[in-house]
Coordinates of C-alpha atoms in Angstrom, one line a residue:
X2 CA 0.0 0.0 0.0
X3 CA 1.5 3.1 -1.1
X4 CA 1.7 6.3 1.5
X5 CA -1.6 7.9 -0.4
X6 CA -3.4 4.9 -0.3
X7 CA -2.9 4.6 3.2
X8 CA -3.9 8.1 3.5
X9 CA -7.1 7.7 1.7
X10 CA -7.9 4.7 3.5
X11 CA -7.6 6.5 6.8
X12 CA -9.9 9.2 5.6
X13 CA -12.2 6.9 4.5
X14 CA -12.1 5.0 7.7
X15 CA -12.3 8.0 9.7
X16 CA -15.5 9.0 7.9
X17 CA -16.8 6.1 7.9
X18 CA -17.0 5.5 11.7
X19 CA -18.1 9.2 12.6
X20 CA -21.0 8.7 10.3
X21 CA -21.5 5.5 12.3
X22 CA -22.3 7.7 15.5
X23 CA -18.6 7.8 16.7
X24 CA -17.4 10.4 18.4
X25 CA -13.2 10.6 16.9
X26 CA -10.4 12.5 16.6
X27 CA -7.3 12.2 15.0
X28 CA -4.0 11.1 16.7
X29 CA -0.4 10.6 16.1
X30 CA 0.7 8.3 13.5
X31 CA 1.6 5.7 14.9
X32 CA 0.9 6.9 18.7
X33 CA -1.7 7.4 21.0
X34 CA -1.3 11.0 21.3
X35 CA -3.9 13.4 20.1
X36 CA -3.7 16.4 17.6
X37 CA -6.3 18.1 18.1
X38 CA -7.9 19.4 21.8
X39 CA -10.3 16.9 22.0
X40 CA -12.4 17.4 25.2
X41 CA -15.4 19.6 23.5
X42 CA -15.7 16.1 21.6
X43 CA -16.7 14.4 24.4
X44 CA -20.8 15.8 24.7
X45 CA -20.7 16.9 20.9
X46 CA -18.8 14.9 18.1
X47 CA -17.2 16.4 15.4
X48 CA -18.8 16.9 12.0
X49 CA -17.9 15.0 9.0
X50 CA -17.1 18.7 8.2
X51 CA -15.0 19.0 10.8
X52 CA -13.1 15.4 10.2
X53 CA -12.7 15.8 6.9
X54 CA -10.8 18.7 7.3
X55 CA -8.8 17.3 10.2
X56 CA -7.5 14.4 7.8
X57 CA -7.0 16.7 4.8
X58 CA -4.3 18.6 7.2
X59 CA -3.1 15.3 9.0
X60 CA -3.6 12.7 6.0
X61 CA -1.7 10.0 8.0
X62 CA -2.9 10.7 11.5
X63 CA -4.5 7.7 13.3
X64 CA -8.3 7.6 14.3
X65 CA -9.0 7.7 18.4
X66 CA -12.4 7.0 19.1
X67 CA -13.6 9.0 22.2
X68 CA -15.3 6.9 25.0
X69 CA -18.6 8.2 27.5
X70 CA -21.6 7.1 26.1
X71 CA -19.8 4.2 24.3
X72 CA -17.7 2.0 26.5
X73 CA -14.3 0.1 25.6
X74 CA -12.8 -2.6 27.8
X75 CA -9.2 -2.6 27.1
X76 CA -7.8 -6.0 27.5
X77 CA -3.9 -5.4 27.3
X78 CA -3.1 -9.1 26.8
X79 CA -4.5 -12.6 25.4
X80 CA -4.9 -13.8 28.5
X81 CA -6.7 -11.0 29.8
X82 CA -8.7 -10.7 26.5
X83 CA -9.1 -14.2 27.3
X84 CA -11.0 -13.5 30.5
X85 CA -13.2 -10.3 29.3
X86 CA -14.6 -12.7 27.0
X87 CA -15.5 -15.2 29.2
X88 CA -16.6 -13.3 32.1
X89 CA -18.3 -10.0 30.4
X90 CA -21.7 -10.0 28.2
X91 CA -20.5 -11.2 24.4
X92 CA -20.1 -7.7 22.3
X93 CA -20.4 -7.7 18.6
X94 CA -17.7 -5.7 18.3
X95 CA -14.2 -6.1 19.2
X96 CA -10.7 -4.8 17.6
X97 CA -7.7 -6.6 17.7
X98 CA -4.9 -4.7 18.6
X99 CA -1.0 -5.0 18.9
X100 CA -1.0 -7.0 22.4
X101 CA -4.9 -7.8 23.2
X102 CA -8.4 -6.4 22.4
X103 CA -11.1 -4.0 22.9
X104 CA -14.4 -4.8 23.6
X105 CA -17.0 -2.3 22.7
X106 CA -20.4 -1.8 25.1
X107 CA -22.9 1.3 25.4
X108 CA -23.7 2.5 28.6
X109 CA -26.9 2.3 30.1
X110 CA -29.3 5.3 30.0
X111 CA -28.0 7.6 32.4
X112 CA -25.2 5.6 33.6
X113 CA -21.7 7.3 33.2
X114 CA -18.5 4.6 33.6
X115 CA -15.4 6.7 34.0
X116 CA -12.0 5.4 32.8
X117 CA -10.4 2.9 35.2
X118 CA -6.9 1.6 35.3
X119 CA -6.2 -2.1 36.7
X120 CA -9.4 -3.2 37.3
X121 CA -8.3 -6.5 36.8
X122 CA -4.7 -7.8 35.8
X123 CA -4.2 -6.5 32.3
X124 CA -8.2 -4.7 32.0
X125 CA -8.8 -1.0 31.8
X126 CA -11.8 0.6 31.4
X127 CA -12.3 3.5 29.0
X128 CA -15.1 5.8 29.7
X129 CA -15.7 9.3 30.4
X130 CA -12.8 11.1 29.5
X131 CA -11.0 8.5 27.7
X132 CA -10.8 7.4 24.1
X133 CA -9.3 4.5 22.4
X134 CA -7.2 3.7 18.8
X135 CA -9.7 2.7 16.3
X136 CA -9.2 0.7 13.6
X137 CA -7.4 0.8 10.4
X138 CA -4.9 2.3 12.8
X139 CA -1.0 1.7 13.1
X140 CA 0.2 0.6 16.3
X141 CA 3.7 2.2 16.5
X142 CA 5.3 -1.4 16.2
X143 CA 3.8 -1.9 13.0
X144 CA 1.1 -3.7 13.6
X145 CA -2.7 -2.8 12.2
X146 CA -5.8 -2.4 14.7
X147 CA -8.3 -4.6 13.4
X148 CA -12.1 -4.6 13.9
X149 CA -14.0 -8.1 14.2
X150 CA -17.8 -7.3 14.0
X151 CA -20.2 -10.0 13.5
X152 CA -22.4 -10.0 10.8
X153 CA -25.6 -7.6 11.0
X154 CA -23.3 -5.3 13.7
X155 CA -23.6 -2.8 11.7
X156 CA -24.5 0.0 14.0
X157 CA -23.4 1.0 17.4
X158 CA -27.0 0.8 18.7
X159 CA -26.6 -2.9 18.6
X160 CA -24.1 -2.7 20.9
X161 CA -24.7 -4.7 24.1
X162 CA -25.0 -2.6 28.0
X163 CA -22.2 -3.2 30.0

């Protein structure tokens, strides 16, 4: 895949999950950081407007999707992706990612899960305040996120409460 290819694809991508109902940002290539100040993002998302110009100025930048409404347990290992998916309600959607997964919930009406570190060996919580890396993403040792939806997940209304 040639550098403009991967651009595209990334804008595309990008697209793609904001007109899914995602809330995202870009960040670093390569990196978790992000380049843009991102808070105001968190009650109101960004317009495909407003991310289409963000990826026409930072054509490789990774996607972040911001977490709140939509919750992500981060499972920093196999074995402790291993355990989320035998212990936690089966999501339709999950990304692979350079050492475990993400598992992708909504929250309950009215219920706000903040971001927790540790909550079990290798599981972190992402929620208020957080975001994660979204797929077609670069992890900085090379490797690609990678989303694993089951067929008919097509929108993140059908995602499970956690």
């Amino acid at each position: 895949m040639t550098i403009t290819e991967k651009d595209d694809f990334l804008q595309c991508a990008a697209l793609e999950l904001c007109e899914l109902g995602f809330s995202i940002i870009p960040i670093k290539p390569e990196d978790k950081t992000p380049l843009v100040p991102w808070s105001k993002y968190q009650e109101n998302a960004a317009t495909v407007g407003q991310v289409e110009q963000w990826w026409d100025k930072y054509q490789n930048a990774n996607i972040g999707i911001l977490t709140g409404e939509i919750v992500v347990i981060d499972a920093d290992s196999m074995t402790a992706a291993a355990w989320v998916a035998d212990n936690l309600t089966p999501t339709p959607w999950t990304v692979a990612t350079a050492r475990g997964a993400h598992f992708y919930y909504r929250c309950a009406k009215g219920d706000k899960w903040q971001n927790g570190a540790g909550i079990r060996d290798g599981v972190d919580i992402r929620g208020v305040g957080g975001y994660v890396v979204a797929p077609p993403s670069i992890h900085k040792t090379g490797v690609l996120y990678e989303w694993y939806k089951q067929p008919g997940a097509d929108s993140i209304e059908e995602l499970p409460e956690l």
